[in-house]
Coordinates of C-alpha atoms and ligand atoms in Angstrom, one line a residue:
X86 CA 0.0 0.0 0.0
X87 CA 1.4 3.6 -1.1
X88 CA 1.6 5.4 2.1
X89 CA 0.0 8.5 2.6
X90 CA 2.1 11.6 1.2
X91 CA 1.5 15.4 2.0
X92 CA 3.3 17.5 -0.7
X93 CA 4.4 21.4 -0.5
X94 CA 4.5 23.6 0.7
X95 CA 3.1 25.4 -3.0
X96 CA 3.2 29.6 -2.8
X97 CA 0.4 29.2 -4.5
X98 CA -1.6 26.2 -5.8
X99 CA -4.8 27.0 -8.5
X100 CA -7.1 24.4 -8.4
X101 CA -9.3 25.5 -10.9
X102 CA -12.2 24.2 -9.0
X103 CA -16.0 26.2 -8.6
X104 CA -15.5 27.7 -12.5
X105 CA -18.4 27.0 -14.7
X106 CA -17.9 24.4 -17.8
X107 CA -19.1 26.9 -20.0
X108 CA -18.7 30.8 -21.0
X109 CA -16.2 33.2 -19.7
X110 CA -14.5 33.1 -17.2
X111 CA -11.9 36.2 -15.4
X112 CA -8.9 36.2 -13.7
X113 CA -10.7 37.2 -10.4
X114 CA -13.0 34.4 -10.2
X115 CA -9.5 31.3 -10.0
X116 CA -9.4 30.3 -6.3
X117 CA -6.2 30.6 -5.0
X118 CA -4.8 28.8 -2.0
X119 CA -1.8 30.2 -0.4
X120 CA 1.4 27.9 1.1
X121 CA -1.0 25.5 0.1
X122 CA -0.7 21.8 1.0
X123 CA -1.9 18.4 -1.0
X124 CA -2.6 15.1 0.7
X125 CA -2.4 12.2 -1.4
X126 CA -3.0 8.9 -0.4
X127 CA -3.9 5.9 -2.7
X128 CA -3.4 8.1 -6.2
X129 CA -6.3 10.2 -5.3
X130 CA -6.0 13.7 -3.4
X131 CA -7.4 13.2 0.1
X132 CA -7.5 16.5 0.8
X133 CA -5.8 19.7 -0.3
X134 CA -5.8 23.3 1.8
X135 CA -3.0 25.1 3.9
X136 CA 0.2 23.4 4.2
X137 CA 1.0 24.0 7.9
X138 CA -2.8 22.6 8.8
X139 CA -2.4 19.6 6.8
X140 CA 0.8 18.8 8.4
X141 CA -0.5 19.4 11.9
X142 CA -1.2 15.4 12.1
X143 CA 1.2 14.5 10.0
X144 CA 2.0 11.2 12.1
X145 CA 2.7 8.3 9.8
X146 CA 2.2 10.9 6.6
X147 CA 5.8 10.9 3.9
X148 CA 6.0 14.9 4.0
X149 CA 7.6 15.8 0.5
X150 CA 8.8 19.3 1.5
X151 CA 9.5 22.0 -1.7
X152 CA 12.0 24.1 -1.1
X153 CA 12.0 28.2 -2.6
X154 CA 9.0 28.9 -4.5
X155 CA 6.7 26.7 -6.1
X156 CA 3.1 27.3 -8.0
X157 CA 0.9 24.4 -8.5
X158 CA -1.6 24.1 -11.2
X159 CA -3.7 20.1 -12.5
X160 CA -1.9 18.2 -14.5
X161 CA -2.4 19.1 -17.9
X162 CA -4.7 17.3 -20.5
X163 CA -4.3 17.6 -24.3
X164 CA -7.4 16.5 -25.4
X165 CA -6.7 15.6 -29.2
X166 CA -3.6 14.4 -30.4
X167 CA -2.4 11.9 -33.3
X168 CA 1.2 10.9 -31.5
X169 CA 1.5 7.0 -33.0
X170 CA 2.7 7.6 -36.6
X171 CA 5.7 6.5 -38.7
X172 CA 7.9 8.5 -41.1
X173 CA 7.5 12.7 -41.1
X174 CA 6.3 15.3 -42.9
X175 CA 8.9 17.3 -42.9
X176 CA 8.6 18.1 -47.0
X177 CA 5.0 18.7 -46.9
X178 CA 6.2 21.7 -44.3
X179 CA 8.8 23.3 -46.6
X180 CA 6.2 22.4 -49.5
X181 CA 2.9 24.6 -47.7
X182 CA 5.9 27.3 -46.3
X183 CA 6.6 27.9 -50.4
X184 CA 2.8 28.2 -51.2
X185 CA 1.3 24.9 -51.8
X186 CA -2.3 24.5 -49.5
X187 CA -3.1 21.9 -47.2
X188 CA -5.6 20.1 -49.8
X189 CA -3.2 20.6 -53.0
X190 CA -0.2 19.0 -51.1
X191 CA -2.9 15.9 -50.2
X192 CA -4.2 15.8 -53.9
X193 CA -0.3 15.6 -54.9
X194 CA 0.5 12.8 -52.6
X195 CA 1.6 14.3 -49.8
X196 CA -0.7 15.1 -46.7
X197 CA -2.6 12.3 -44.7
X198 CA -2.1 9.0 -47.2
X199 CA 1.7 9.4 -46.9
X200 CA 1.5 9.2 -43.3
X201 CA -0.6 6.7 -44.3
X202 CA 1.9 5.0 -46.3
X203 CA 4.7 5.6 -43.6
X204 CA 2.4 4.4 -40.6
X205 CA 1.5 0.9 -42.6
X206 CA 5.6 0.0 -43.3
X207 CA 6.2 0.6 -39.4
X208 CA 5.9 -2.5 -36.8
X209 CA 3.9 -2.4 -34.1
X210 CA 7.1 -2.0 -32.0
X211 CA 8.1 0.9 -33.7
X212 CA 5.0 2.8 -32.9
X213 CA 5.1 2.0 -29.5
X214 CA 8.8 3.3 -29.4
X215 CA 8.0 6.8 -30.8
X216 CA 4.3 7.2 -29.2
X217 CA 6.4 6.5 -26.0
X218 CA 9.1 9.2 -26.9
X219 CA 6.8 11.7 -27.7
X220 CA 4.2 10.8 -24.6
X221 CA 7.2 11.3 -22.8
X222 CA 8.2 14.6 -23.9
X223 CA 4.6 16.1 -23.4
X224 CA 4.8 14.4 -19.7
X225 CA 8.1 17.1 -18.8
X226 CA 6.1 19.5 -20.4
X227 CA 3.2 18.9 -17.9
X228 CA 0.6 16.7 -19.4
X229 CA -0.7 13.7 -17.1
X230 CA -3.4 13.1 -20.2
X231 CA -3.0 12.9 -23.6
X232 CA -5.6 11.5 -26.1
X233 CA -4.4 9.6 -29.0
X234 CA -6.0 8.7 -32.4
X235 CA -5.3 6.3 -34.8
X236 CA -6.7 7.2 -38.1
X237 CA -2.8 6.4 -39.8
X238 CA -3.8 2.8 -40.4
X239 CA -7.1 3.2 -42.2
X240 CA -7.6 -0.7 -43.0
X241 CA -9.1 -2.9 -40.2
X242 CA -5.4 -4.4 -39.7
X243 CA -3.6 -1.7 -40.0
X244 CA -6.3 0.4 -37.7
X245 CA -6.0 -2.3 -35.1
X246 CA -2.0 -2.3 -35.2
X247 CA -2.5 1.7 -34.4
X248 CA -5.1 0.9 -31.5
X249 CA -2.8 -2.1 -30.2
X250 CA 0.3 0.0 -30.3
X251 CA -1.4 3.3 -28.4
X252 CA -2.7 0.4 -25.4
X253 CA 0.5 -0.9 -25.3
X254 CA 2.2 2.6 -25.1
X255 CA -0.4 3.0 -22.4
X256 CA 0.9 0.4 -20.7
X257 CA 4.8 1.8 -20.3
X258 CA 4.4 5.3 -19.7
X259 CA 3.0 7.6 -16.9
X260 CA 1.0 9.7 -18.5
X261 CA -2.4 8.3 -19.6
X262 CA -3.0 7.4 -23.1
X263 CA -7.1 7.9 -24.2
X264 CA -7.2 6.0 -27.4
X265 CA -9.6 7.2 -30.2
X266 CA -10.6 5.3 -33.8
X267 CA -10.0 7.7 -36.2
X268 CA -10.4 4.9 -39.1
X269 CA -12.7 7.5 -40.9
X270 CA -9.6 10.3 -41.2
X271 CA -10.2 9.8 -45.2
X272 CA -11.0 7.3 -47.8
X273 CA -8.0 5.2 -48.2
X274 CA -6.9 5.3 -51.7
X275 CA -6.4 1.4 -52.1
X276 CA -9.7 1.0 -51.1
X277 CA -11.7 -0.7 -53.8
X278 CA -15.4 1.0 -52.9
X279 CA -17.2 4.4 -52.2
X280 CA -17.0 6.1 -49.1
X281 CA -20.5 4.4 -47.6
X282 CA -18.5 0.9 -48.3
X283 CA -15.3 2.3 -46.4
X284 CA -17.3 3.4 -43.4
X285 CA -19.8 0.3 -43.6
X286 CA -16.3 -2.1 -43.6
X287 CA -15.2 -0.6 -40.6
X288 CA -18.2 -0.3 -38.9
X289 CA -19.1 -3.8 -39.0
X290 CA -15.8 -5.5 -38.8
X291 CA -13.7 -3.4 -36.5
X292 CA -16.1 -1.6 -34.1
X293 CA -17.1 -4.7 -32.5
X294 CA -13.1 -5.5 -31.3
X295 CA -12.8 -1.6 -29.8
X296 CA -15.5 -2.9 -27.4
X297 CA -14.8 -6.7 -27.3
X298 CA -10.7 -6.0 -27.0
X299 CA -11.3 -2.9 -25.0
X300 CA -9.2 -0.6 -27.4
X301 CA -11.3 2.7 -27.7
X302 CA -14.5 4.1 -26.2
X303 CA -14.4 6.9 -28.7
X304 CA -15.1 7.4 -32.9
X305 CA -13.9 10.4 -34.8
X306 CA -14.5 11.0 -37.5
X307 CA -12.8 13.9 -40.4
X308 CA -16.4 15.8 -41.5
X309 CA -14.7 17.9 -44.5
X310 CA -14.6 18.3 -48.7
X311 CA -11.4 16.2 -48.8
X312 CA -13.2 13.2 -46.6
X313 CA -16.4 12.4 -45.2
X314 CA -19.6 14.2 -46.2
X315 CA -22.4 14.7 -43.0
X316 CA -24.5 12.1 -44.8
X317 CA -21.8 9.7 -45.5
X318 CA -21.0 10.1 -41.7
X319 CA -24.2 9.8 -40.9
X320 CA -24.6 6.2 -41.0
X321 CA -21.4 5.3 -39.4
X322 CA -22.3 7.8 -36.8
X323 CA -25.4 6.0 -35.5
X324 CA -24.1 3.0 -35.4
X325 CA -21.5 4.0 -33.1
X326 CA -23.7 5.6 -31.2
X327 CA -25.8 2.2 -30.8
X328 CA -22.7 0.7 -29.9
X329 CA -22.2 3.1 -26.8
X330 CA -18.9 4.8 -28.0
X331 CA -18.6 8.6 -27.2
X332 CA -18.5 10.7 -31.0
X333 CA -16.2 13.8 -31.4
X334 CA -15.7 14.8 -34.9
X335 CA -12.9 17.0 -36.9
X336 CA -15.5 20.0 -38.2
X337 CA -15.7 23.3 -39.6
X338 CA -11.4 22.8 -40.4
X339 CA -11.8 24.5 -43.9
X340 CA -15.5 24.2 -44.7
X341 CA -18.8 24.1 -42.4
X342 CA -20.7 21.4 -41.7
X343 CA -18.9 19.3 -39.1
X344 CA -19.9 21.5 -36.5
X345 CA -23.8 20.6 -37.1
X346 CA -23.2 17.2 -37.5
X347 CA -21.4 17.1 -34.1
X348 CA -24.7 18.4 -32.3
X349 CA -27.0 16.4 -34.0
X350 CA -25.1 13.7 -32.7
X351 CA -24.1 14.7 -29.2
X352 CA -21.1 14.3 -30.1
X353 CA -18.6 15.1 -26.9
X354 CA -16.9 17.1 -28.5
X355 CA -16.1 19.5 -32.4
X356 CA -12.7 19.9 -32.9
X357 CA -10.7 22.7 -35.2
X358 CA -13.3 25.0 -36.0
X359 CA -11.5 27.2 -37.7
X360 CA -14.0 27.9 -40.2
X361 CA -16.6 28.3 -37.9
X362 CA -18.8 31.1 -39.1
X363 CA -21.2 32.5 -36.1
X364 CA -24.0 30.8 -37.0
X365 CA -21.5 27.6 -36.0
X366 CA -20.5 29.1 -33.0
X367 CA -23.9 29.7 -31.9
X368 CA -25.2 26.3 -32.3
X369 CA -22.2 25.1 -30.7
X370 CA -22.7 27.3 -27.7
X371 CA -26.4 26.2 -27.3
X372 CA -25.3 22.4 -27.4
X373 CA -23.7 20.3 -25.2
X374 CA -20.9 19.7 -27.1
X375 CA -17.2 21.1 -26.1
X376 CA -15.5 23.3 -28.4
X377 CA -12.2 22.1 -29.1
X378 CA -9.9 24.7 -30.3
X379 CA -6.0 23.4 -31.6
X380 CA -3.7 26.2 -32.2
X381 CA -1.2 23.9 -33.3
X382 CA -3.0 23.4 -36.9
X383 CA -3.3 27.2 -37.3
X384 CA 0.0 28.0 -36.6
X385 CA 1.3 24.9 -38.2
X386 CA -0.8 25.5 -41.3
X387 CA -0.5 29.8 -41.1
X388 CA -4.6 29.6 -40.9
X389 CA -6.7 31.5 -38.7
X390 CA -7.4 30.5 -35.5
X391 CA -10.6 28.9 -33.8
X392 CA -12.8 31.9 -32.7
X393 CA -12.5 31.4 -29.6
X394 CA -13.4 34.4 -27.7
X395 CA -16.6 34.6 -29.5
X396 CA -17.3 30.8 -28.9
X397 CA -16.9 31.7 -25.0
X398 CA -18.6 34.9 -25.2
X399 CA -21.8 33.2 -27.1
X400 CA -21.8 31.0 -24.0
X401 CA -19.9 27.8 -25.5
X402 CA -17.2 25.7 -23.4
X403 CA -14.1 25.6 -24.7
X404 CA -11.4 23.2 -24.6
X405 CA -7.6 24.0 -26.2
X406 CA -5.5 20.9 -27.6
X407 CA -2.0 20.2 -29.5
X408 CA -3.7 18.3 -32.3
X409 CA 0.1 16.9 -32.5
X410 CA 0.5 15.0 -35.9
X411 CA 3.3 14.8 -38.4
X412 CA 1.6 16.9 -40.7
X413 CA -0.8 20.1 -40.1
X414 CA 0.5 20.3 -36.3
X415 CA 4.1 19.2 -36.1
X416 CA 4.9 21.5 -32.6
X417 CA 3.4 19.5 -30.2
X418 CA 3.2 22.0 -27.2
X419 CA 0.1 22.2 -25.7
X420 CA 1.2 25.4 -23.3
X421 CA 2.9 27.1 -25.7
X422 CA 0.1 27.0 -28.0
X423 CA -2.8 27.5 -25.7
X424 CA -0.8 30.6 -24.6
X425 CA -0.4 31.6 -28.4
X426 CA -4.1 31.1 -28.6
X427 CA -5.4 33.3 -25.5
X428 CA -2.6 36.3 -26.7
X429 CA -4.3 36.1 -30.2
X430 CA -8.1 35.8 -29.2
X431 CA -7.8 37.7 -26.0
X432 CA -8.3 34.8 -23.5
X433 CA -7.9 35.5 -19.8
X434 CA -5.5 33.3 -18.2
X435 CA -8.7 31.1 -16.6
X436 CA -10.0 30.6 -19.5
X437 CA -6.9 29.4 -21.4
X438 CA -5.8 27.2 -17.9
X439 CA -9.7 26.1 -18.0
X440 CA -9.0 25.0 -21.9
X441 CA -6.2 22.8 -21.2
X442 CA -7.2 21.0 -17.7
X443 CA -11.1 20.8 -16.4
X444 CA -12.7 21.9 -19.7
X445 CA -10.2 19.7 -21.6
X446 CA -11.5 16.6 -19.1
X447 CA -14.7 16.9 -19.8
X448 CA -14.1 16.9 -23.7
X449 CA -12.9 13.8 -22.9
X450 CA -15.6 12.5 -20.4
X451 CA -13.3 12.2 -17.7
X452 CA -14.9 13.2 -14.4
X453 CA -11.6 12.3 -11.8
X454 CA -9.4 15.0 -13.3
X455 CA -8.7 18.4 -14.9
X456 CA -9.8 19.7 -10.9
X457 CA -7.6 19.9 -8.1
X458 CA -10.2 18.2 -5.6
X459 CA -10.6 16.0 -2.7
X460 CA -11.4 11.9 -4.5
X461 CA -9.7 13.5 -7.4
X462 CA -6.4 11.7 -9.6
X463 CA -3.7 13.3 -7.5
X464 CA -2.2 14.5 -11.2
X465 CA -0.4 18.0 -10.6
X466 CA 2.6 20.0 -11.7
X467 CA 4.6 22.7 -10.4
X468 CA 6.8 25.5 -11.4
X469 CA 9.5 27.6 -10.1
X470 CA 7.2 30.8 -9.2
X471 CA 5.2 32.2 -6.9
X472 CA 2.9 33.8 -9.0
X473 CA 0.9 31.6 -11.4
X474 CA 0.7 34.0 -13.7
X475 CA 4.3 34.3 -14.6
X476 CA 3.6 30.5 -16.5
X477 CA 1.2 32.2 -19.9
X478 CA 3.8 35.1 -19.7
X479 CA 6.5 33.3 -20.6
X480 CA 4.5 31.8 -23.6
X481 CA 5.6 28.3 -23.1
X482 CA 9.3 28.8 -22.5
X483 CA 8.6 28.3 -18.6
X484 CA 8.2 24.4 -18.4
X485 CA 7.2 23.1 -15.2
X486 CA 9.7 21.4 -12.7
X487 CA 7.9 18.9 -11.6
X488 CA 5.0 16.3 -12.4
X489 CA 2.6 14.3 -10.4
X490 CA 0.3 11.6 -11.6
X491 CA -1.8 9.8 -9.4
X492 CA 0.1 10.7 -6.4
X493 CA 3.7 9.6 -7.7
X494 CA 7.0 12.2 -8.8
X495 CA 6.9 11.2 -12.4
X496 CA 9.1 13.9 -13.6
X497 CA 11.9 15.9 -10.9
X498 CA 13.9 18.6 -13.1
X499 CA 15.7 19.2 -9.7
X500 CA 17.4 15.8 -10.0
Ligands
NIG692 O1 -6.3 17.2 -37.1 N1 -7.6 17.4 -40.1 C1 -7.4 16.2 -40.2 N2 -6.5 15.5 -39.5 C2 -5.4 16.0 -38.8 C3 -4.3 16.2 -39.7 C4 -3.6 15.0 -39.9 C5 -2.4 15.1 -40.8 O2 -2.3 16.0 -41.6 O3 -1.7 14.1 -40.8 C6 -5.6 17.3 -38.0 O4 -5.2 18.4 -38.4
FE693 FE1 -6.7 16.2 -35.5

């Protein structure tokens, strides 16, 4: 049995606990504990206040004392990445850089089908060894949750080798790997059907081993010009649904339509959005369904970015992620990004933190994280300041020094 650990004391921790899930939020309204204190005892936070209280009966309690200054924020959670891929993309960067667009790169054989290509020659084993390098890299930088597609395999086999590879990354690292089945990322082009055949394939012959082998609880799907219409979604979407997965869908990246398609089926979550127009971002805010903004695609592709400040001004929740893949989002640094984001769309530093822990959780549909909380994951990171909001200032070149997930010292840059 892990025993009972009390960890601080933090200058300041931010819990981001008591904010709504949707709408605005201001600097005023983050709680703030001061020379705060975290208990941790089983991998869940047992309780969390002032530092000198908690240690009060600290008999039989591991006290991990911080020495200088140290500001504590929730592990972070990128809420839509594609980290398990083979080969790069490198050319299709320098090709977009001199003038080519997204789509004419794709239509020249660059884009996703030569990840595609690249994905399908690597073993099983090599996925696992560079999903694990780059889960580890976005663990120093402070994420305890990273979701992970597949959608490079795009064949039954080759989407399974993706799924198995992602579960078996899982399995090594600390961070936690959400798997989703992105087999509907595009119409493979050795695929000897329409698109209805495609989705019908995969539909019947892989969804039942997500469930049966426990690979994904999730199904994306790419809603756009260059892959799947809303009615040739539609189908696939449905039967998902019956199935009990969660949807989240790619919309609104260069055209609309996604966005809708995303409400009417409750999906969890629209990502991109970049072409959101504000009849999009008004449906979007009357819906359930979390806005996921990824800064990494606009600044990787030089296109706008999600509207965000008009997606939390209409009322909408809003969610920031990496969207870190070989080819429209090659940075892969959530906080730099998110930070990017808030300076461009005028995001208060709640709102941005918000994006990229509790709101980003609940994109997901995890309920035990993303908060700072008693019965929460004890998943936390901390950084050399005593004033939380020295971390946005710094725009992402202030990486934490230290990472907790669920209650252990995963990452110690003092060592
Ligand atoms: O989220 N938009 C579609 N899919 C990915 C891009 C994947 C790729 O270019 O390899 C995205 O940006
Ligand atoms: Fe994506």
């Amino acid at each position: 049995m892990n025993k009972t650990k009390l960890i601080g004391p933090f200058k300041q921790i931010i819990p981001m606990t008591g904010l709504s899930l949707k709408g605005p939020i201001s600097d005023n309204q983050l709680n703030i504990i001061v020379d705060g204190g975290i208990l941790v005892e089983e991998g869940k936070i047992r309780a969390i206040g002032n530092f000198d209280d908690l240690a009060k009966n600290s008999e039989g309690i591991e006290i991990h004392e911080l020495q200088g200054n140290h500001t504590c924020l929730p592990g972070l959670i990128d809420s839509h990445t594609h980290i398990c891929f083979g080969g790069s993309r490198a050319k299709d960067y320098a090709m977009r850089n001199a003038g080519k667009t997204y789509l004419e790169i794709a239509k020249a054989g660059g884009g996703i089908w030569d990840t595609v290509t690249q994905t399908r020659k690597a073993s099983k084993e090599a996925l696992i060894k560079r999903t694990t390098k780059l889960a580890n890299r976005h663990l120093k930088n402070g994420i305890t949750t990273i979701e992970v597609k597949s959608g490079y395999g795009l064949s039954v086999d080759e989407e399974l080798k993706m799924l198995y590879a992602i579960k078996e990354t899982n399995a090594i690292v600390s961070t936690d790997l959400i798997p989703t089945c992105l087999a509907a990322h595009m119409l493979p082009k050795d695929f000897d059907g329409t698109h209805e055949d495609y989705l019908s394939e995969i539909s019947e012959k892989l969804f039942p081993v997500l469930k049966e082998k426990r690979l994904a609880n999730r199904i994306d799907a790419f809603v756009e010009e260059s892959a799947f219409s809303a009615a040739q979604i539609a189908p696939y979407f449905e039967k998902a649904k019956a199935m009990g997965f969660d949807i989240t869908v790619h919309a609104d990246q260069f055209s609309t339509s996604g966005s809708q398609v995303a409400i009417d089926f409750e999906a969890v979550s629209a990502d991109h959005l970049e072409a959101s127009t504000p009849k999009e971002v008004e449906l979007l805010a009357k819906s359930n369904v979390i806005a996921n903004a990824l800064p990494g695609a606009s600044i990787g592709l030089g296109c706008a970015f999600t509207p965000a400040r008009k997606i939390l001004d209409a009322g909408g929740a809003l969610a920031i992620a990496s969207d870190h893949n070989p080819g429209s989002a090659p940075m892969g640094d959530l906080l730099t990004q998110a930070t990017i984001l808030g300076t461009f769309e005028k995001l208060s530093n709640a709102e941005v933190l918000a994006g990229i822990t509790f709101r980003a959780a609940a994109a997901l549909s995890l309920n035990d994280r993303g908060q700072l909380k008693e019965g929460y994951s004890a998943d936390f990171i901390g950084f050399h300041t005593d004033n939380y909001q020295e971390i946005l200032y710094n725009q992402g070149n202030f990486k934490p020094c230290m990472v907790w997930k669920n209650g252990a010292l995963v990452f110690d840059k003092h060592k």
